[in-house]
Amino acid sequence: MIEDATKELLYKMADDQLILGHRNSEWTGFGPLLEEDIAFSSMAQDKLGQSLALYQLLHQMGEAPPDTVAFMRESANFHNCIFTELPNGEYDFSLIRHFLFDAAEILRFEMLRESTFIPLSQLAVKITGELRYHDLHARTWIRQLGSATEESILRLQQSLTFSLPYALGIFEISPHEEVLRTEKIFEGENVLRNRWMERVEETLKTTELRLPPWESIVPVYGGRLGNHSEHLQPLLDEMSEVFKIDPTAEW
Amino acid sequence: MNSLDPRVKRLPQDVASNKEEAALSQFPTFEVFVQPNPKKPFQHEGAVHAPNLEMSYVMAKEAFTRRFTCSSLYVVETAKILVSAISEGDQNAFDLIEEPTKGTGNGMSFEIYLLQKRGKQTVHAGQVVASSPEEAMWNARQQFNKGTQVFQVWAIKTDDIRFTTVDEGDLWKTLPEKKFRDASDYKGGDKLKEFLDKSNSL
């Protein structure tokens, strides 16, 4: 029971990082300026590294090796939230997604520092710097563009309004919440969501961007249970294309 | 200039009329200074483009410190750095600094950087107090000139710098297992050699 609950937590976190890391890596070579191209690509690599670390924990618990888990599953077996799999579109959307997702991420790992599942609490400490930088990067961009020009404010506002229902999908309730909470492995998605809302509000307050009332937003759920949008399978096909030519090859 | 070649079109045609466009298409630059570990002095690492000082800090962190160890980093707008004449031959750059007329303003702190070897980075030498950048240069001459040749001297007003805060010190706390970022982790060379050996022996 405890093991199932822990695995479910690890899978959804790892899948989030892998899928969003891949999406963000699609900007490599196309970033709005060279420095940002480097920063965004580097953060995408951080996310892949974090997903690898989580898949390794799962492997130690008896799951298949990281490469197999990452490249050989069909979309229905992925537990990432739908938000992470949406195509990039324009940079304003990627920035808003980066801001909303990474705010949840830094808070989630802050909570996990206290986890009784020691390997996970150790990982949470190890990646502090990466999470801090991602959060700093996201907030600085949102503050900058969120109060710069009419166009930048309008673009961010549209992406924000579009993204919020998906962002709330990050906090889809797990069937194992109760076990995770009583075993002090993870305090739960609701606690995380409330902290996240405060954090998002705090940054947006310093900009011209407006948040609709939270209760008016209908969350997009399903990803955690494997019910994905039509965008995930093509992403997986592309991501695993080379790996599947020869799954036994050594890199 | 009317050409179908997009490269020609990108050339500035008339600087005056293009001023607005140039201002929009090119951010100012900021110089990046990195401290590789707490025992070493800060050294100049390079420049980044950014719309402002805070953004430049965010860009600099990943552009210059994503791979190697780093304990701290700071940035300052390029235009705000006073640089001395660069020395020729065996001239000492300190000797080229002239005494400015004595300023009357309040004393401010300046960071002094020295280029001690051609082609290397300028390295932090220490601080001086002065009422202007020019006076800071002159004071640096008094304070840091040991007679050995330096090639250039930089003076940066401490207040113009965006430092890494104490709280931000853990920005460089990261997963150590990131070999996949290094080319050396992909043993392409070995595999190529193996392949060539095989095909040569056929």
mmCIF file of N, CA, C and O in Angstrom, chain A residues 95-154:
data_model
loop_
_atom_site.group_PDB
_atom_site.id
_atom_site.type_symbol
_atom_site.label_atom_id
_atom_site.label_comp_id
_atom_site.label_asym_id
_atom_site.label_seq_id
_atom_site.Cartn_x
_atom_site.Cartn_y
_atom_site.Cartn_z
ATOM 1 N N LEU A 95 6.660 30.617 -21.427
ATOM 2 C CA LEU A 95 7.094 31.344 -20.225
ATOM 3 C C LEU A 95 6.057 31.247 -19.102
ATOM 4 O O LEU A 95 6.410 31.025 -17.945
ATOM 5 N N ILE A 96 4.800 31.403 -19.466
ATOM 6 C CA ILE A 96 3.729 31.310 -18.459
ATOM 7 C C ILE A 96 3.684 29.895 -17.875
ATOM 8 O O ILE A 96 3.558 29.703 -16.660
ATOM 9 N N ARG A 97 3.828 28.886 -18.737
ATOM 10 C CA ARG A 97 3.809 27.500 -18.253
ATOM 11 C C ARG A 97 4.991 27.257 -17.319
ATOM 12 O O ARG A 97 4.858 26.637 -16.269
ATOM 13 N N HIS A 98 6.153 27.764 -17.723
ATOM 14 C CA HIS A 98 7.368 27.657 -16.918
ATOM 15 C C HIS A 98 7.134 28.308 -15.549
ATOM 16 O O HIS A 98 7.456 27.734 -14.507
ATOM 17 N N PHE A 99 6.529 29.472 -15.556
ATOM 18 C CA PHE A 99 6.259 30.183 -14.304
ATOM 19 C C PHE A 99 5.277 29.404 -13.420
ATOM 20 O O PHE A 99 5.543 29.160 -12.237
ATOM 21 N N LEU A 100 4.151 28.987 -13.989
ATOM 22 C CA LEU A 100 3.125 28.315 -13.193
ATOM 23 C C LEU A 100 3.595 26.935 -12.735
ATOM 24 O O LEU A 100 3.419 26.550 -11.584
ATOM 25 N N PHE A 101 4.219 26.192 -13.637
ATOM 26 C CA PHE A 101 4.643 24.835 -13.269
ATOM 27 C C PHE A 101 5.796 24.862 -12.270
ATOM 28 O O PHE A 101 5.781 24.148 -11.265
ATOM 29 N N ASP A 102 6.789 25.688 -12.543
ATOM 30 C CA ASP A 102 7.978 25.657 -11.676
ATOM 31 C C ASP A 102 7.704 26.249 -10.294
ATOM 32 O O ASP A 102 8.396 25.905 -9.331
ATOM 33 N N ALA A 103 6.678 27.098 -10.187
ATOM 34 C CA ALA A 103 6.270 27.568 -8.858
ATOM 35 C C ALA A 103 5.746 26.383 -8.051
ATOM 36 O O ALA A 103 6.042 26.233 -6.859
ATOM 37 N N ALA A 104 4.960 25.518 -8.713
ATOM 38 C CA ALA A 104 4.447 24.323 -8.027
ATOM 39 C C ALA A 104 5.597 23.378 -7.686
ATOM 40 O O ALA A 104 5.617 22.755 -6.627
ATOM 41 N N GLU A 105 6.551 23.305 -8.601
ATOM 42 C CA GLU A 105 7.665 22.372 -8.431
ATOM 43 C C GLU A 105 8.536 22.730 -7.221
ATOM 44 O O GLU A 105 8.880 21.867 -6.418
ATOM 45 N N ILE A 106 8.876 23.998 -7.107
ATOM 46 C CA ILE A 106 9.757 24.382 -5.992
ATOM 47 C C ILE A 106 9.032 24.161 -4.661
ATOM 48 O O ILE A 106 9.623 23.689 -3.683
ATOM 49 N N LEU A 107 7.723 24.433 -4.639
ATOM 50 C CA LEU A 107 6.957 24.230 -3.403
ATOM 51 C C LEU A 107 6.811 22.742 -3.085
ATOM 52 O O LEU A 107 6.914 22.322 -1.937
ATOM 53 N N ARG A 108 6.601 21.937 -4.124
ATOM 54 C CA ARG A 108 6.462 20.491 -3.917
ATOM 55 C C ARG A 108 7.746 19.935 -3.296
ATOM 56 O O ARG A 108 7.723 19.200 -2.314
ATOM 57 N N PHE A 109 8.884 20.316 -3.857
ATOM 58 C CA PHE A 109 10.146 19.782 -3.326
ATOM 59 C C PHE A 109 10.468 20.361 -1.946
ATOM 60 O O PHE A 109 11.109 19.696 -1.144
ATOM 61 N N GLU A 110 10.017 21.587 -1.678
ATOM 62 C CA GLU A 110 10.181 22.126 -0.324
ATOM 63 C C GLU A 110 9.426 21.254 0.677
ATOM 64 O O GLU A 110 9.942 20.929 1.746
ATOM 65 N N MET A 111 8.211 20.866 0.297
ATOM 66 C CA MET A 111 7.423 19.988 1.175
ATOM 67 C C MET A 111 8.109 18.628 1.315
ATOM 68 O O MET A 111 8.106 18.026 2.386
ATOM 69 N N LEU A 112 8.687 18.152 0.221
ATOM 70 C CA LEU A 112 9.289 16.811 0.234
ATOM 71 C C LEU A 112 10.600 16.744 1.013
ATOM 72 O O LEU A 112 11.077 15.659 1.333
ATOM 73 N N ARG A 113 11.181 17.916 1.314
ATOM 74 C CA ARG A 113 12.373 17.916 2.179
ATOM 75 C C ARG A 113 12.064 17.241 3.507
ATOM 76 O O ARG A 113 12.949 16.697 4.156
ATOM 77 N N GLU A 114 10.790 17.331 3.918
ATOM 78 C CA GLU A 114 10.373 16.761 5.212
ATOM 79 C C GLU A 114 9.875 15.330 5.065
ATOM 80 O O GLU A 114 9.396 14.741 6.032
ATOM 81 N N SER A 115 9.922 14.782 3.859
ATOM 82 C CA SER A 115 9.337 13.462 3.620
ATOM 83 C C SER A 115 10.039 12.374 4.427
ATOM 84 O O SER A 115 11.262 12.388 4.588
ATOM 85 N N THR A 116 9.236 11.412 4.909
ATOM 86 C CA THR A 116 9.821 10.263 5.618
ATOM 87 C C THR A 116 10.438 9.272 4.622
ATOM 88 O O THR A 116 11.124 8.345 5.024
ATOM 89 N N PHE A 117 10.146 9.454 3.337
ATOM 90 C CA PHE A 117 10.816 8.639 2.314
ATOM 91 C C PHE A 117 12.166 9.315 2.036
ATOM 92 O O PHE A 117 12.268 10.279 1.272
ATOM 93 N N ILE A 118 13.187 8.812 2.707
ATOM 94 C CA ILE A 118 14.479 9.506 2.771
ATOM 95 C C ILE A 118 15.125 9.780 1.404
ATOM 96 O O ILE A 118 15.615 10.890 1.165
ATOM 97 N N PRO A 119 15.149 8.793 0.490
ATOM 98 C CA PRO A 119 15.789 9.096 -0.809
ATOM 99 C C PRO A 119 15.165 10.318 -1.491
ATOM 100 O O PRO A 119 15.863 11.097 -2.137
ATOM 101 N N LEU A 120 13.863 10.481 -1.300
ATOM 102 C CA LEU A 120 13.177 11.614 -1.933
ATOM 103 C C LEU A 120 13.502 12.924 -1.211
ATOM 104 O O LEU A 120 13.725 13.956 -1.856
ATOM 105 N N SER A 121 13.578 12.889 0.113
ATOM 106 C CA SER A 121 13.920 14.118 0.839
ATOM 107 C C SER A 121 15.367 14.521 0.535
ATOM 108 O O SER A 121 15.688 15.696 0.435
ATOM 109 N N GLN A 122 16.231 13.520 0.341
ATOM 110 C CA GLN A 122 17.628 13.830 -0.021
ATOM 111 C C GLN A 122 17.708 14.462 -1.410
ATOM 112 O O GLN A 122 18.441 15.427 -1.628
ATOM 113 N N LEU A 123 16.932 13.915 -2.336
ATOM 114 C CA LEU A 123 16.917 14.480 -3.694
ATOM 115 C C LEU A 123 16.417 15.921 -3.655
ATOM 116 O O LEU A 123 16.970 16.805 -4.322
ATOM 117 N N ALA A 124 15.393 16.170 -2.849
ATOM 118 C CA ALA A 124 14.817 17.516 -2.746
ATOM 119 C C ALA A 124 15.880 18.532 -2.307
ATOM 120 O O ALA A 124 15.893 19.669 -2.781
ATOM 121 N N VAL A 125 16.773 18.106 -1.418
ATOM 122 C CA VAL A 125 17.835 19.008 -0.960
ATOM 123 C C VAL A 125 18.885 19.205 -2.055
ATOM 124 O O VAL A 125 19.331 20.314 -2.327
ATOM 125 N N LYS A 126 19.226 18.103 -2.701
ATOM 126 C CA LYS A 126 20.274 18.128 -3.735
ATOM 127 C C LYS A 126 19.966 19.102 -4.869
ATOM 128 O O LYS A 126 20.871 19.732 -5.407
ATOM 129 N N ILE A 127 18.714 19.192 -5.254
ATOM 130 C CA ILE A 127 18.387 19.998 -6.440
ATOM 131 C C ILE A 127 17.904 21.403 -6.085
ATOM 132 O O ILE A 127 17.381 22.114 -6.940
ATOM 133 N N THR A 128 18.128 21.808 -4.827
ATOM 134 C CA THR A 128 17.691 23.144 -4.390
ATOM 135 C C THR A 128 18.079 24.238 -5.375
ATOM 136 O O THR A 128 17.275 25.088 -5.735
ATOM 137 N N GLY A 129 19.352 24.226 -5.781
ATOM 138 C CA GLY A 129 19.864 25.290 -6.634
ATOM 139 C C GLY A 129 19.135 25.370 -7.954
ATOM 140 O O GLY A 129 18.782 26.450 -8.428
ATOM 141 N N GLU A 130 18.889 24.197 -8.547
ATOM 142 C CA GLU A 130 18.191 24.162 -9.829
ATOM 143 C C GLU A 130 16.789 24.744 -9.684
ATOM 144 O O GLU A 130 16.360 25.575 -10.482
ATOM 145 N N LEU A 131 16.095 24.306 -8.648
ATOM 146 C CA LEU A 131 14.724 24.789 -8.441
ATOM 147 C C LEU A 131 14.712 26.292 -8.183
ATOM 148 O O LEU A 131 13.878 27.025 -8.707
ATOM 149 N N ARG A 132 15.662 26.748 -7.380
ATOM 150 C CA ARG A 132 15.751 28.178 -7.071
ATOM 151 C C ARG A 132 15.977 28.992 -8.342
ATOM 152 O O ARG A 132 15.380 30.046 -8.540
ATOM 153 N N TYR A 133 16.883 28.494 -9.189
ATOM 154 C CA TYR A 133 17.167 29.239 -10.409
ATOM 155 C C TYR A 133 15.953 29.254 -11.338
ATOM 156 O O TYR A 133 15.602 30.301 -11.885
ATOM 157 N N HIS A 134 15.310 28.110 -11.506
ATOM 158 C CA HIS A 134 14.150 28.051 -12.399
ATOM 159 C C HIS A 134 13.084 29.045 -11.932
ATOM 160 O O HIS A 134 12.470 29.750 -12.732
ATOM 161 N N ASP A 135 12.892 29.090 -10.626
ATOM 162 C CA ASP A 135 11.899 29.975 -10.040
ATOM 163 C C ASP A 135 12.299 31.451 -10.227
ATOM 164 O O ASP A 135 11.485 32.293 -10.608
ATOM 165 N N LEU A 136 13.571 31.744 -9.999
ATOM 166 C CA LEU A 136 14.070 33.108 -10.188
ATOM 167 C C LEU A 136 13.929 33.537 -11.642
ATOM 168 O O LEU A 136 13.462 34.638 -11.950
ATOM 169 N N HIS A 137 14.324 32.651 -12.533
ATOM 170 C CA HIS A 137 14.247 32.925 -13.965
ATOM 171 C C HIS A 137 12.803 33.209 -14.381
ATOM 172 O O HIS A 137 12.520 34.210 -15.053
ATOM 173 N N ALA A 138 11.899 32.340 -13.946
ATOM 174 C CA ALA A 138 10.493 32.493 -14.334
ATOM 175 C C ALA A 138 9.916 33.807 -13.783
ATOM 176 O O ALA A 138 9.305 34.581 -14.518
ATOM 177 N N ARG A 139 10.144 34.069 -12.509
ATOM 178 C CA ARG A 139 9.550 35.259 -11.900
ATOM 179 C C ARG A 139 10.124 36.539 -12.495
ATOM 180 O O ARG A 139 9.417 37.523 -12.683
ATOM 181 N N THR A 140 11.419 36.515 -12.803
ATOM 182 C CA THR A 140 12.038 37.717 -13.368
ATOM 183 C C THR A 140 11.443 38.034 -14.741
ATOM 184 O O THR A 140 11.137 39.191 -15.050
ATOM 185 N N TRP A 141 11.268 36.993 -15.558
ATOM 186 C CA TRP A 141 10.678 37.206 -16.888
ATOM 187 C C TRP A 141 9.236 37.704 -16.779
ATOM 188 O O TRP A 141 8.807 38.597 -17.516
ATOM 189 N N ILE A 142 8.457 37.089 -15.885
ATOM 190 C CA ILE A 142 7.047 37.457 -15.766
ATOM 191 C C ILE A 142 6.934 38.902 -15.261
ATOM 192 O O ILE A 142 6.125 39.691 -15.760
ATOM 193 N N ARG A 143 7.774 39.277 -14.290
ATOM 194 C CA ARG A 143 7.754 40.658 -13.809
ATOM 195 C C ARG A 143 8.134 41.625 -14.921
ATOM 196 O O ARG A 143 7.554 42.683 -15.069
ATOM 197 N N GLN A 144 9.153 41.227 -15.704
ATOM 198 C CA GLN A 144 9.628 42.078 -16.783
ATOM 199 C C GLN A 144 8.547 42.272 -17.851
ATOM 200 O O GLN A 144 8.131 43.387 -18.134
ATOM 201 N N LEU A 145 8.094 41.160 -18.427
ATOM 202 C CA LEU A 145 7.150 41.263 -19.543
ATOM 203 C C LEU A 145 5.733 41.584 -19.067
ATOM 204 O O LEU A 145 4.928 42.102 -19.831
ATOM 205 N N GLY A 146 5.457 41.278 -17.814
ATOM 206 C CA GLY A 146 4.122 41.528 -17.275
ATOM 207 C C GLY A 146 3.858 42.992 -17.000
ATOM 208 O O GLY A 146 2.745 43.374 -16.621
ATOM 209 N N SER A 147 4.865 43.816 -17.171
ATOM 210 C CA SER A 147 4.621 45.253 -17.019
ATOM 211 C C SER A 147 5.453 46.061 -18.006
ATOM 212 O O SER A 147 5.765 47.205 -17.750
ATOM 213 N N ALA A 148 5.814 45.455 -19.149
ATOM 214 C CA ALA A 148 6.679 46.144 -20.112
ATOM 215 C C ALA A 148 5.864 46.919 -21.145
ATOM 216 O O ALA A 148 5.630 48.115 -20.990
ATOM 217 N N THR A 149 5.409 46.261 -22.192
ATOM 218 C CA THR A 149 4.684 46.969 -23.248
ATOM 219 C C THR A 149 3.259 46.428 -23.345
ATOM 220 O O THR A 149 2.948 45.379 -22.782
ATOM 221 N N GLU A 150 2.432 47.146 -24.093
ATOM 222 C CA GLU A 150 1.046 46.722 -24.267
ATOM 223 C C GLU A 150 1.005 45.312 -24.849
ATOM 224 O O GLU A 150 0.233 44.456 -24.425
ATOM 225 N N GLU A 151 1.882 45.068 -25.828
ATOM 226 C CA GLU A 151 1.880 43.760 -26.486
ATOM 227 C C GLU A 151 2.306 42.655 -25.525
ATOM 228 O O GLU A 151 1.688 41.591 -25.468
ATOM 229 N N SER A 152 3.375 42.920 -24.761
ATOM 230 C CA SER A 152 3.873 41.865 -23.874
ATOM 231 C C SER A 152 2.847 41.544 -22.798
ATOM 232 O O SER A 152 2.626 40.378 -22.451
ATOM 233 N N ILE A 153 2.190 42.572 -22.282
ATOM 234 C CA ILE A 153 1.187 42.353 -21.229
ATOM 235 C C ILE A 153 0.000 41.573 -21.788
ATOM 236 O O ILE A 153 -0.467 40.592 -21.197
ATOM 237 N N LEU A 154 -0.434 41.968 -22.979
ATOM 238 C CA LEU A 154 -1.574 41.303 -23.616
ATOM 239 C C LEU A 154 -1.266 39.830 -23.900
ATOM 240 O O LEU A 154 -2.067 38.936 -23.623
#
